[in-house]
Structure formats: structure tokens, C-alpha cells
Short mmCIF file of C-alpha atoms and ligand atoms in Angstrom, two decimals:
data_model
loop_
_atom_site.label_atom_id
_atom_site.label_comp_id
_atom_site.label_asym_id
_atom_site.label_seq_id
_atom_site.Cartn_x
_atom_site.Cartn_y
_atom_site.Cartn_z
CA UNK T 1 -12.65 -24.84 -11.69
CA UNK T 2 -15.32 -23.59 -9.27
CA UNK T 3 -13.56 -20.54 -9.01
CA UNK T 4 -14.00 -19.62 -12.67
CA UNK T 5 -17.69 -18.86 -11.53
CA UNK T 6 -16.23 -16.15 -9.28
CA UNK T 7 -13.14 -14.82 -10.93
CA UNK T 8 -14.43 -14.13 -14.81
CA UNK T 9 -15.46 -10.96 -14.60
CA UNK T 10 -19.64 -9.52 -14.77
CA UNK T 11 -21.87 -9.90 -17.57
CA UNK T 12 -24.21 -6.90 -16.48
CA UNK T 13 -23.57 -4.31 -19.42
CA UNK T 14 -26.52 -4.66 -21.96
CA UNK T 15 -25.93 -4.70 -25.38
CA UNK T 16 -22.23 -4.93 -25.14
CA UNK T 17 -21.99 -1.20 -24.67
CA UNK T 18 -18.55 -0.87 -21.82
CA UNK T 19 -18.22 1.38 -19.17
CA UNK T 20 -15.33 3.82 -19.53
CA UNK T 21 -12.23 3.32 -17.39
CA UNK T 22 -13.27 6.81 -15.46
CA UNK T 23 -15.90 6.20 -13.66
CA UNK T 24 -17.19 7.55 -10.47
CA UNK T 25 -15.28 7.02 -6.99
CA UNK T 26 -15.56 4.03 -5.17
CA UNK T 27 -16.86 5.12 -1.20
CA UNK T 28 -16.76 2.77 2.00
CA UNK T 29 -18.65 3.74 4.82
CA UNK T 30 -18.12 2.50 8.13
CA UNK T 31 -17.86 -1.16 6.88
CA UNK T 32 -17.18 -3.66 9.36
CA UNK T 33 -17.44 -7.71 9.41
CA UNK T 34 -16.88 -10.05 12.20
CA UNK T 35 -15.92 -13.84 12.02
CA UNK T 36 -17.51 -15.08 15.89
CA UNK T 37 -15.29 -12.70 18.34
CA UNK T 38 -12.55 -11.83 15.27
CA UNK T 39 -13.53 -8.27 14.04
CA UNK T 40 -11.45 -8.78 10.65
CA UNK T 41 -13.17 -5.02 9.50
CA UNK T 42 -13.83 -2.32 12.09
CA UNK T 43 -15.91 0.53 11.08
CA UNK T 44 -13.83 1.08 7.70
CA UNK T 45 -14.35 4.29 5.71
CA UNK T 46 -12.46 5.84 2.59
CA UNK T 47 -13.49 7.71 -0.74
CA UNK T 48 -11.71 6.74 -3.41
CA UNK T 49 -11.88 8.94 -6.29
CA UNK T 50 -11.43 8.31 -10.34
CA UNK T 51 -8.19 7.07 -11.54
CA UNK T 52 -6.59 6.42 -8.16
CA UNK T 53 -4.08 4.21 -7.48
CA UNK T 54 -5.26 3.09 -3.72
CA UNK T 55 -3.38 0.24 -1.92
CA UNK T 56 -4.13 -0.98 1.47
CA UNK T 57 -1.26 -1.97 3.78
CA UNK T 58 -0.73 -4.15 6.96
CA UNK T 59 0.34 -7.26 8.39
CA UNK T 60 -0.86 -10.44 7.52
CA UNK T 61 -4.16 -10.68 8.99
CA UNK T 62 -5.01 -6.79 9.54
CA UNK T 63 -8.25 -7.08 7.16
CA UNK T 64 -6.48 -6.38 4.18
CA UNK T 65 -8.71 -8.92 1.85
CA UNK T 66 -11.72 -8.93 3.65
CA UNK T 67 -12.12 -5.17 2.93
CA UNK T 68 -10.92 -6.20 -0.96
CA UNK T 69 -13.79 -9.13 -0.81
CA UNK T 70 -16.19 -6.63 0.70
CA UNK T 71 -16.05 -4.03 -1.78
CA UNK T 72 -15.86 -6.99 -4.55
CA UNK T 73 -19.27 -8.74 -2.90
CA UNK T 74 -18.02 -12.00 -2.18
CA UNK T 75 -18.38 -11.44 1.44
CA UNK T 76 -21.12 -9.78 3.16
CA UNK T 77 -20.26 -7.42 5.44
CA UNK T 78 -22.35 -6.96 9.01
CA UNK T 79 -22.96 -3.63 8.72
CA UNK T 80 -21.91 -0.29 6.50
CA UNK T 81 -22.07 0.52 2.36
CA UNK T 82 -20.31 0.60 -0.39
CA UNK T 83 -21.20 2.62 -3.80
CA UNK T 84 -19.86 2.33 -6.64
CA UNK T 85 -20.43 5.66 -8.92
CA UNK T 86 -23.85 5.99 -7.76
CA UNK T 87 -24.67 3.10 -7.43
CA UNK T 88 -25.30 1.37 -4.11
CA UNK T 89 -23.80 -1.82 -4.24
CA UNK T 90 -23.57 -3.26 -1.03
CA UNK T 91 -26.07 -5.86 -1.42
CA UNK T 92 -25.34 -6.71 -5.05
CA UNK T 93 -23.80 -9.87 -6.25
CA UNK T 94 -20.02 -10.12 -7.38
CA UNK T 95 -21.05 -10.19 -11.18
CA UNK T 96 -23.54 -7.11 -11.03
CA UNK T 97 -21.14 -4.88 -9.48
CA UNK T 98 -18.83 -4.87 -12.59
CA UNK T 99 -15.64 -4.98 -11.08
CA UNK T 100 -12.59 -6.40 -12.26
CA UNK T 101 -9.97 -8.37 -10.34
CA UNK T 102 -7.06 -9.65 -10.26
CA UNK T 103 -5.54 -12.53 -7.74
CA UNK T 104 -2.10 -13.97 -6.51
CA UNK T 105 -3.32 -17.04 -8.23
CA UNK T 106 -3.47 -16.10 -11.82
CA UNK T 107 -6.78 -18.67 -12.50
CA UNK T 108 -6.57 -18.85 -15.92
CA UNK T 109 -8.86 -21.01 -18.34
CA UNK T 110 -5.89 -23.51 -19.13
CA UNK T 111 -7.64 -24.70 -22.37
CA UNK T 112 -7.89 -21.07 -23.70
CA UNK T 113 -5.57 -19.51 -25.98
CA UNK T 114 -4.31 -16.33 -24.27
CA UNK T 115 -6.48 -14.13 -26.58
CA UNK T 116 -9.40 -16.56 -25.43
CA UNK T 117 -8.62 -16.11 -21.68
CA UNK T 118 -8.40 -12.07 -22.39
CA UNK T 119 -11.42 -11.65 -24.23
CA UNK T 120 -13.48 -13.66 -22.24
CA UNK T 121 -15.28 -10.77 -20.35
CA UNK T 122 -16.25 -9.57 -23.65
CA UNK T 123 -17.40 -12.36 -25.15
CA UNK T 124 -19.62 -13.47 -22.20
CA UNK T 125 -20.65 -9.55 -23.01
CA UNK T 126 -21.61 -10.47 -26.41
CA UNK T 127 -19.28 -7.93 -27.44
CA UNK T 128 -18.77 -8.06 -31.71
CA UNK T 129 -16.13 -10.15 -32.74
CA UNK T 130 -14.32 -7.75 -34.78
CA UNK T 131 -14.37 -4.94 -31.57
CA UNK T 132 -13.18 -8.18 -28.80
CA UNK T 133 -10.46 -8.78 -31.55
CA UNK T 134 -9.33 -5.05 -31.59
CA UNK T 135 -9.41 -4.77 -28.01
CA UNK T 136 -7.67 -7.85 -27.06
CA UNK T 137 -5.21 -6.61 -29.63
CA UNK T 138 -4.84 -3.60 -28.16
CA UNK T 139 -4.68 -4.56 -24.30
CA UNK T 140 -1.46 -7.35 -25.09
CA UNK T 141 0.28 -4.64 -26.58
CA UNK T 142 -0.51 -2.43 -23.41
CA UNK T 143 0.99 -5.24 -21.43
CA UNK T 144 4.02 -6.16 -23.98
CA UNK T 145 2.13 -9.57 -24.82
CA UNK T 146 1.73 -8.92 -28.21
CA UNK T 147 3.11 -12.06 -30.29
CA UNK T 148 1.65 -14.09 -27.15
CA UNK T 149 -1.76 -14.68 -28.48
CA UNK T 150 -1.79 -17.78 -29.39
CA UNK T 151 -0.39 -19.75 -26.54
CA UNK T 152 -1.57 -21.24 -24.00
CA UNK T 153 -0.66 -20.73 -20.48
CA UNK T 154 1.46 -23.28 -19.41
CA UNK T 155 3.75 -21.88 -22.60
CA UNK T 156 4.26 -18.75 -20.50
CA UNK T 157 6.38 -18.06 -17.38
CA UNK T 158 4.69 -16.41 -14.14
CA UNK T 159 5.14 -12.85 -14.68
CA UNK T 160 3.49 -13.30 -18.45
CA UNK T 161 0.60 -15.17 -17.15
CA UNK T 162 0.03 -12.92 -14.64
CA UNK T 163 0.43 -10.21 -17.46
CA UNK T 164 -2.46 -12.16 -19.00
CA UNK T 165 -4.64 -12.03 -15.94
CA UNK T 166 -3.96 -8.21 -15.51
CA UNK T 167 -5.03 -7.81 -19.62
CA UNK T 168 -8.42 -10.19 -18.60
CA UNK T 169 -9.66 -7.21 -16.23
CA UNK T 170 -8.12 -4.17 -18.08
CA UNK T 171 -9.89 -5.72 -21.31
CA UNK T 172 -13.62 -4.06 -20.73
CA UNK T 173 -12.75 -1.24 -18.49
CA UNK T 174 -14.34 -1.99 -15.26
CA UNK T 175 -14.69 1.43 -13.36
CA UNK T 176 -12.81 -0.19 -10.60
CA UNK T 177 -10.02 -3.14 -10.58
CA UNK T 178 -8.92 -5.04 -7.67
CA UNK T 179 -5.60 -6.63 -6.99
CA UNK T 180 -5.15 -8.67 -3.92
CA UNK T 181 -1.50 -9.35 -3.81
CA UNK T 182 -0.98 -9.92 -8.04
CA UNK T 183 2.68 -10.28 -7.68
CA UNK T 184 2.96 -12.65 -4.32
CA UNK T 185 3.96 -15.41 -6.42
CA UNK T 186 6.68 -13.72 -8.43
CA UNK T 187 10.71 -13.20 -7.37
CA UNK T 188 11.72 -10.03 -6.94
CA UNK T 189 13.20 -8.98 -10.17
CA UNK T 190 10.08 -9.45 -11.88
CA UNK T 191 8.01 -7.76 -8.81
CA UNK T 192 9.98 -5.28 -9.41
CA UNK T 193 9.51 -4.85 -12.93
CA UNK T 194 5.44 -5.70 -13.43
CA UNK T 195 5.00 -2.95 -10.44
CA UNK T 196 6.51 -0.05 -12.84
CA UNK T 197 4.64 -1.55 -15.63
CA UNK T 198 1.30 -2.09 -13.54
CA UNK T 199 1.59 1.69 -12.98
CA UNK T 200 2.35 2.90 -16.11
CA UNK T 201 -0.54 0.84 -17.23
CA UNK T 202 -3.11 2.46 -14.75
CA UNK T 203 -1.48 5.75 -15.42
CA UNK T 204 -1.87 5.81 -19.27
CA UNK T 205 -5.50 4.52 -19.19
CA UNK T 206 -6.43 6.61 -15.70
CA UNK T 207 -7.48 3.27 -14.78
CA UNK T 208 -8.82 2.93 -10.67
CA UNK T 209 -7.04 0.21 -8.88
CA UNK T 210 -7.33 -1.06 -5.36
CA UNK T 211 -4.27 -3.10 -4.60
CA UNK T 212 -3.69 -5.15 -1.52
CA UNK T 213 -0.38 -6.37 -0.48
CA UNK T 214 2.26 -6.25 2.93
CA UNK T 215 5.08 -5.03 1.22
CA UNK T 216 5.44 -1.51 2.17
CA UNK T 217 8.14 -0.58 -0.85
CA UNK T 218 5.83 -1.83 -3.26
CA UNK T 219 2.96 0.50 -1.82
CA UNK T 220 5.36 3.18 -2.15
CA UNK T 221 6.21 2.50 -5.43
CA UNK T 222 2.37 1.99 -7.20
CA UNK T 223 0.18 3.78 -4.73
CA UNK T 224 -1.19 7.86 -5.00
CA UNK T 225 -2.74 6.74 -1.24
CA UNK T 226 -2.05 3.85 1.05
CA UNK T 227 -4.37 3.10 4.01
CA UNK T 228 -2.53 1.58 6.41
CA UNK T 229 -4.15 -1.06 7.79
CA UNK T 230 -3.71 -2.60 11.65
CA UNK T 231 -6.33 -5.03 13.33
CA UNK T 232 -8.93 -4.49 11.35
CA UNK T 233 -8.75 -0.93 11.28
CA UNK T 234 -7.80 1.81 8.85
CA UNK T 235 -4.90 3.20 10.97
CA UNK T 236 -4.29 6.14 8.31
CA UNK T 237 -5.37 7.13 4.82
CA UNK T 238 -2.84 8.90 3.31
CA UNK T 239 -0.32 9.87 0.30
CA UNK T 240 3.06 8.17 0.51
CA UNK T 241 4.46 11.71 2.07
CA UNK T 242 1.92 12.16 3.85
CA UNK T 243 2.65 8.79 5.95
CA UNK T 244 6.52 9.14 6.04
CA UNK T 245 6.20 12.96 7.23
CA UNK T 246 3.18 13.28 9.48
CA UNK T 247 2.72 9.78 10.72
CA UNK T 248 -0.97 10.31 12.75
CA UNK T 249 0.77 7.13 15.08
CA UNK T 250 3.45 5.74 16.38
CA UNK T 251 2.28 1.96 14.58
CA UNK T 252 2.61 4.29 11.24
CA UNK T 253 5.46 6.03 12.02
CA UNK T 254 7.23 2.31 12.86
CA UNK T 255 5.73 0.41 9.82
CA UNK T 256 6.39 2.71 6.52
CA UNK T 257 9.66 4.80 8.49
CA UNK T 258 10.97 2.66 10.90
CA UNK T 259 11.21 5.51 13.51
CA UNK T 260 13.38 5.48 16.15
CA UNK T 261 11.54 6.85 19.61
CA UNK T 262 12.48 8.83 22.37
CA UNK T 263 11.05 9.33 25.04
CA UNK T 264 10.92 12.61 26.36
CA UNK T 265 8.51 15.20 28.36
CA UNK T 266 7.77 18.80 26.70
CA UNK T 267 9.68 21.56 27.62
CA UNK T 268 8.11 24.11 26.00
CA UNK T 269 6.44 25.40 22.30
CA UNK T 270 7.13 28.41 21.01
CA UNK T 271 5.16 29.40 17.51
CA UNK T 272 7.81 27.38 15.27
CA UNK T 273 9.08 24.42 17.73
CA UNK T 274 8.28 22.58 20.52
CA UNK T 275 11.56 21.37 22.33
CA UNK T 276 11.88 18.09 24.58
CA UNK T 277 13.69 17.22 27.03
CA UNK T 278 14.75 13.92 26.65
CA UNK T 279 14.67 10.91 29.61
CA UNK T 280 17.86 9.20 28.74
CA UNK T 281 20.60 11.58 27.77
CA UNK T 282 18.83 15.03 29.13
CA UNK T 283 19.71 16.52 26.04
CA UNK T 284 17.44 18.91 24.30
CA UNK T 285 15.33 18.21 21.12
CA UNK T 286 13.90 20.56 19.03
CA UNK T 287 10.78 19.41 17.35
CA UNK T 288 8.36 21.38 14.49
CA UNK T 289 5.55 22.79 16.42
CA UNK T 290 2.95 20.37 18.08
CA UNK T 291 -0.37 21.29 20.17
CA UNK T 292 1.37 20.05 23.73
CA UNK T 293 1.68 21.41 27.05
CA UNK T 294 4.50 21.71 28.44
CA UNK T 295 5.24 18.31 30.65
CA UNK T 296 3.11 16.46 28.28
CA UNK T 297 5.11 12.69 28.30
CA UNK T 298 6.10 12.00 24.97
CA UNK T 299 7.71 9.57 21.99
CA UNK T 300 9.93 11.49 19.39
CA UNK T 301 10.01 9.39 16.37
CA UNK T 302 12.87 9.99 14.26
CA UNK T 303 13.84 8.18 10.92
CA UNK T 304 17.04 6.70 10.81
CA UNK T 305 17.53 8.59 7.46
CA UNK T 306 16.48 11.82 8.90
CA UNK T 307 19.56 12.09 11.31
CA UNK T 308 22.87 13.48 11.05
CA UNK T 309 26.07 12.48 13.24
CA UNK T 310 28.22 15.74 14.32
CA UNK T 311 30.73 16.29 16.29
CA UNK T 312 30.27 14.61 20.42
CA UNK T 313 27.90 17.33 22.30
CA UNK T 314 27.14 19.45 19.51
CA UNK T 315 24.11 17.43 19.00
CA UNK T 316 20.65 16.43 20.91
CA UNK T 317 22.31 13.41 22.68
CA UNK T 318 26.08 11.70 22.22
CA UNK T 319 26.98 8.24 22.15
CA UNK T 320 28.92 5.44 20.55
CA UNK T 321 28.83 4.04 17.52
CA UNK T 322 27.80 0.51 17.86
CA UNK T 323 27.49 -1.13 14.47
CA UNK T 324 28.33 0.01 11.60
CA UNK T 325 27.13 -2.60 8.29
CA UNK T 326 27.52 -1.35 5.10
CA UNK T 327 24.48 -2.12 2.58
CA UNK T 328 25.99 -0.76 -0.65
CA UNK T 329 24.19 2.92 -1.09
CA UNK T 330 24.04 3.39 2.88
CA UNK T 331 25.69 2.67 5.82
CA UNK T 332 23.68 1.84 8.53
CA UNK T 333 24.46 2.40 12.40
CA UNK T 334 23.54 1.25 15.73
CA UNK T 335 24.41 4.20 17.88
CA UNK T 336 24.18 3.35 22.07
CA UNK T 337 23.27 6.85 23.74
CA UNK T 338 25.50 7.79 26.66
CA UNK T 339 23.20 7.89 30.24
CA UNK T 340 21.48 4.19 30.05
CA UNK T 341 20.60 1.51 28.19
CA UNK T 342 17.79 1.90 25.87
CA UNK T 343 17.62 0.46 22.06
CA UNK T 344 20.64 1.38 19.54
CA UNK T 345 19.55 4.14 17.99
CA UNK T 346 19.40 3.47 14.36
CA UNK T 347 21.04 5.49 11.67
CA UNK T 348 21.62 5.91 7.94
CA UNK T 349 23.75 7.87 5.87
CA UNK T 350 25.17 7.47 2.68
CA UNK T 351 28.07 5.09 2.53
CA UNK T 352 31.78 7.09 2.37
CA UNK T 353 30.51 9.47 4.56
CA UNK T 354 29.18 7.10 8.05
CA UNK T 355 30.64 6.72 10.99
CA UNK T 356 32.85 3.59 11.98
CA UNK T 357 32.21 1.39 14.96
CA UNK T 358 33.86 2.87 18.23
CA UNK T 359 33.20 6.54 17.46
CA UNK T 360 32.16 8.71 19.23
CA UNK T 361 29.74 10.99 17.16
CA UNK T 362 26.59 13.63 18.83
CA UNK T 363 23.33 13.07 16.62
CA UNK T 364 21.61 16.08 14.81
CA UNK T 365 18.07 16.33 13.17
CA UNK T 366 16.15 18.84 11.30
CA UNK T 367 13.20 20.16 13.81
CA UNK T 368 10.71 19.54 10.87
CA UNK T 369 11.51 15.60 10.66
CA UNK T 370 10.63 15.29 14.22
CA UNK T 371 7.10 13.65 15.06
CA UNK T 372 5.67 13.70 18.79
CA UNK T 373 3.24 11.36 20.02
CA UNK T 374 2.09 11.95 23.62
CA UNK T 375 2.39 8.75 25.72
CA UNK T 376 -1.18 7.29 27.60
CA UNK T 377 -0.37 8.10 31.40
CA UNK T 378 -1.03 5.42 33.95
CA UNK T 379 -0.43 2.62 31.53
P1 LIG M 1 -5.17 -9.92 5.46
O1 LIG M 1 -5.66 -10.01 4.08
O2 LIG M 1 -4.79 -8.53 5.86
O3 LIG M 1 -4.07 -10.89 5.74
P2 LIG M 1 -7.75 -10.99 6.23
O4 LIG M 1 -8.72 -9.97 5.77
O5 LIG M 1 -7.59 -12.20 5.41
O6 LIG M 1 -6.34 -10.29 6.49
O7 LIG M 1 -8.16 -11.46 7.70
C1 LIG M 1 -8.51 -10.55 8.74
C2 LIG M 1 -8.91 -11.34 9.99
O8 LIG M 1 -10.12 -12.03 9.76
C3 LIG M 1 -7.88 -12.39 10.40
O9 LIG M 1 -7.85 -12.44 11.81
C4 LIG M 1 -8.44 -13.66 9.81
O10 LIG M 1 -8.02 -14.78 10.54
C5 LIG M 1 -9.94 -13.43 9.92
N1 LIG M 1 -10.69 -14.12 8.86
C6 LIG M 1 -10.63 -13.83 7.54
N2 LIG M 1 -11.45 -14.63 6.83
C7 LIG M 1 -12.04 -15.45 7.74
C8 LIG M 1 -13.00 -16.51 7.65
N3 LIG M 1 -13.52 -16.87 6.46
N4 LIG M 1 -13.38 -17.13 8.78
C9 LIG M 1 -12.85 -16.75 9.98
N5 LIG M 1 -11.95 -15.77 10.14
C10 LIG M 1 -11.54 -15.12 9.04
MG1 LIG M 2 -4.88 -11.21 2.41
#
């Protein structure tokens, strides 16, 4: 029960007057913690503004909730600030930075009625009874739990008690929620469904949510901006687009697109394209424009949905269709490039229209879906 201490959200508003779900923007600057010679949090910065949806993304490990516990103050960073509104918090504790949050674990008080475990931020507000009973009222129905007030939470499934849990920090409007994976514990139909309603939640009450979880559809799906997170550091900061068309690095372009890369050198740029010549096949790709000189060694990344088979030679390289698997929509295909053995190159297109195995197809792109990352010499 310890953790009740922690989780129930702050009692700091005087006189039970609440905050307004748009507040100021959350901002991180160059925060950074160290456990002995882990750095879990390297130099991380990012403004966050008013009624963003803001997830961060990475591996298991990559510093994803000690950022989260950072911002929330239930672990002190070594060095950097966080301010919420205008408010430096950085050294505050959890309860006076007036955050709300919401875990994997859904920690409710198991004695408490629902409406007793929702209104419990207000009532350790000392927030009138007959405004905690309209607002409790009014935040079930926001969540579809109306009906579910009186039970208790072993009378409700996973997805409704985490419902609940979600209602306990939308209930006073804290300027900022956090989610560190809510929906870990849930199967996949449900994830699927308490993401669009999560969303539609934050978007009708401009509510702004950090979100942590590993699951890069589900990012997609919530988040206005995703920082991608990698070893501790912010890798990119981006919208959804943003990440799928202009990767900043290859570790982005990999994780949210799973490019395929070429290697190639530079040819030459011309004020629209830059074309490479690629190692294996020698064939020619035409990229959109990057800052390289010609020669420069580099890695074309390519989506797998972003190419085209055509007819043998009339593309960038020819080969033979590997694999071909068909995953209802899609048909996905492992493509080996004629002139040496590197990876199958991976490709999707919708299903009726693919390629079998044992073709023999060329492969096509658009010059604008075509990222180039020079390649560290010496290395
Ligand atoms: P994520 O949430 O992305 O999985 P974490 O923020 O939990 O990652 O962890 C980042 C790194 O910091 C990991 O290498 C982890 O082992 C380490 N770490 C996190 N918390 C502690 C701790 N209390 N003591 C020691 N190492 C920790
Ligand atoms: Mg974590």
C-alpha cells in the first residue's frame, strides 16, 4: 500500500480552487541521471507545449521512465531542470508539482467504491461534496464508466479499471498527465480500443499527456510528437511524419520504418536530386536533394512500402523474388539483388498486385522517399 503515498495525486491547490487542463508547457533542459557508470538520461531536452499529446519511444531500457520519473519528481536527476508553466520544479516533491499519472499497474484503493477511488484527488483537495460529485459524474461518463460507480474494483475487468485509473488523474485537471505504459497489461483488442478512446479523451478536454511505451504503432496512433528514445538519449523529437519521412538517423529510420539500406557512394546533386551509385548492383539511385559531395559513402534507407517492382532493368537494381508471404492487406517480399549477397531486400505492396516467389522483377522508388545517411569512414 506504500505506493498509495506516491501514486494519489498532489494536495497543493489551496482552497480547492483546480488548475485548468491548459496550462503552460512542460520544458526539459539538458536533464541527465546516472545509476554508477549507467547513464539512463543523457543531456535530455524538449518543450512540450499545451494540449500535446507527447510519447517517448525506445527499447526497453533506453531511459524511457526515468525521464517520466524525472519530470514526475520521484527521482532526482544529477543535473538539468524541469518547469512546469513557470514554475521551476526540479527540486520539488512529487505531490507539489501537481501532476497526474497514470501506471501499468492500475493501484487502485481496493476498498473504495470506484467513485471513491476517482474522487480521491479532490477530496484530499477538500473540494465540496456536491462539485467532487459532479465531476466524478462527469469524468465516468468521459470514460464510458457511467453505471460503474458503485463497484468496486475487483467487479471490473482490466481495461475498466484501468479506465478508472485514467478518470483518477483526468478528475482535477492536472496541467500535465503522465502515462508510463497504461495499457502494458491489456491484450490487444482492448489496447487497441482504450488508445482511440485515450485520445479522444485528451483531444476533447485539450488535456497534456506524456505517454511512455515501446510499441511504435501505438505512438503512431496517440502521439502529435514522439521522441525517440535510444541509450539514454533523445535520438529525435518529432511528429509521426516527420520521423517516417526525414528520419535525422539511420536507428530512426530502422525503428518507426523499418528501412531497408543501401549502400552506395554519391554520384552527384543537382538542385532537385542527388543520385547514388550503388555498391552491389551498380545501378543508379535517384535520391531528393541532400547536402553531399560527390563520393561521400553512403546508406539509402528505403521503406519497404515506399518501393515499387517494374519490369527487370527498368528499375535502380534487379533481382529475384525470394519470399513472397501474404499478411492479408499486403504482401510482403524478400527480394535478393543480382551482383552479391547482401540482405533480402524487403518489400510491400498491396496483396493482388505482389510479385510471386521466382520472379524476376527491377525495383522502383520515388526520389522523395529516399533518405541518405553518410557512413563514418575508417570505422
Ligand atoms: P525504459 O523505461 O526505457 O525501459 P529505464 O528508464 O527504466 O528504461 O532505464 C534506463 C537505464 O537505467 C537502464 O539501463 C536501467 O537498467 C537503468 N536504471 C533504471 N533505474 C535504475 C535504478 N534504480 N538503479 C540502477 N539502474 C537503473
Ligand atoms: Mg520503463
Amino acid at each position: 500500500m506504500a505506493e498509495f503515498g506516491v501514486v494519489a495525486p498532489s494536495v497543493e491547490v489551496a482552497g480547492g480552487k483546480l488548475p485548468t487542463a491548459t496550462g503552460k508547457p512542460l520544458s526539459v533542459v539538458a536533464l541527465r541521471k546516472t545509476y554508477g557508470d549507467v547513464v539512463a538520461v543523457d543531456e535530455a531536452s524538449m518543450e512540450i507545449a499545451a494540449g500535446e499529446f507527447v510519447t517517448f519511444l525506445g527499447a526497453s531500457g533506453s531511459g524511457k521512465t526515468t525521464t517520466l520519473m524525472m519530470i514526475a519528481g520521484f527521482c532526482e536527476p544529477d543535473s538539468g531542470t524541469i518547469t512546469v508553466g513557470d514554475r521551476d520544479v526540479t527540486r520539488l516533491a512529487p505531490q507539489k508539482r501537481n501532476l497526474g499519472f497514470v501506471f501499468q499497474q492500475y493501484l487502485l484503493f481496493p476498498h473504495m467504491t470506484v467513485s471513491e477511488n476517482v474522487a480521491f484527488p479532490l477530496t484530499l483537495r477538500g473540494v465540496p461534496k456536491d462539485e467532487i460529485r459532479r465531476r466524478v459524474g462527469e469524468t465516468l461518463e468521459i470514460a464510458g464508466l457511467s453505471g460503474f460507480g458503485g463497484r468496486r474494483p475487483r467487479e471490473l475487468s482490466g481495461g475498466q479499471q484501468q479506465r478508472v485509473a485514467l478518470c483518477r488523474a483526468l478528475v482535477y485537471r492536472p496541467p500535465v498527465i503522465l502515462m508510463d505504459e497504461p495499457l502494458g497489461a491489456l491484450d490487444k483488442k482492448l489496447r487497441d480500443q482504450l488508445q482511440i478512446e485515450i485520445k479522444a479523451i485528451q483531444q476533447e478536454l485539450g488535456l497534456t499527456v506524456i505517454y511512455v511505451t515501446h510499441d511504435q504503432e501505438e505512438a503512431l496512433v496517440l502521439s502529435d510528437r514522439i521522441a525517440v528514445m535510444r541509450n539514454g538519449l533523445i535520438e529525435q523529437f518529432d511528429t509521426p511524419r516527420e520521423l517516417f519521412e526525414r528520419p535525422r538517423t539511420p536507428f530512426v529510420a530502422d525503428f518507426l520504418g523499418a528501412a531497408n539500406f543501401l549502400p552506395g557512394r554519391v554520384l552527384q546533386s543537382t538542385d532537385e536530386h542527388t543520385v547514388v551509385r550503388l555498391d552491389q548492383s551498380g545501378g543508379l539511385l535517384k535520391a531528393r536533394r541532400h547536402a553531399l559531395a560527390s563520393g561521400t559513402p553512403v546508406k539509402a534507407a528505403v521503406q519497404p512500402g515506399r518501393l515499387r517492382a517494374c519490369a527487370p532493368d527498368d528499375g535502380f537494381c534487379t533481382g529475384t523474388v525470394e519470399t513472397a508471404t501474404y499478411v492479408g492487406t499486403l504482401v510482403r517480399a524478400g527480394v535478393r539483388i543480382d551482383g552479391g549477397d547482401a540482405p533480402l531486400i524487403r518489400l510491400e505492396v498491396p496483396a493482388g498486385r505482389g510479385p510471386v516467389a521466382g520472379e524476376r522483377i527491377g525495383l522502383t522508388v520515388d526520389p522523395e522517399d529516399v533518405n541518405l545517411f553518410p557512413v563514418e569512414q575508417g570505422g
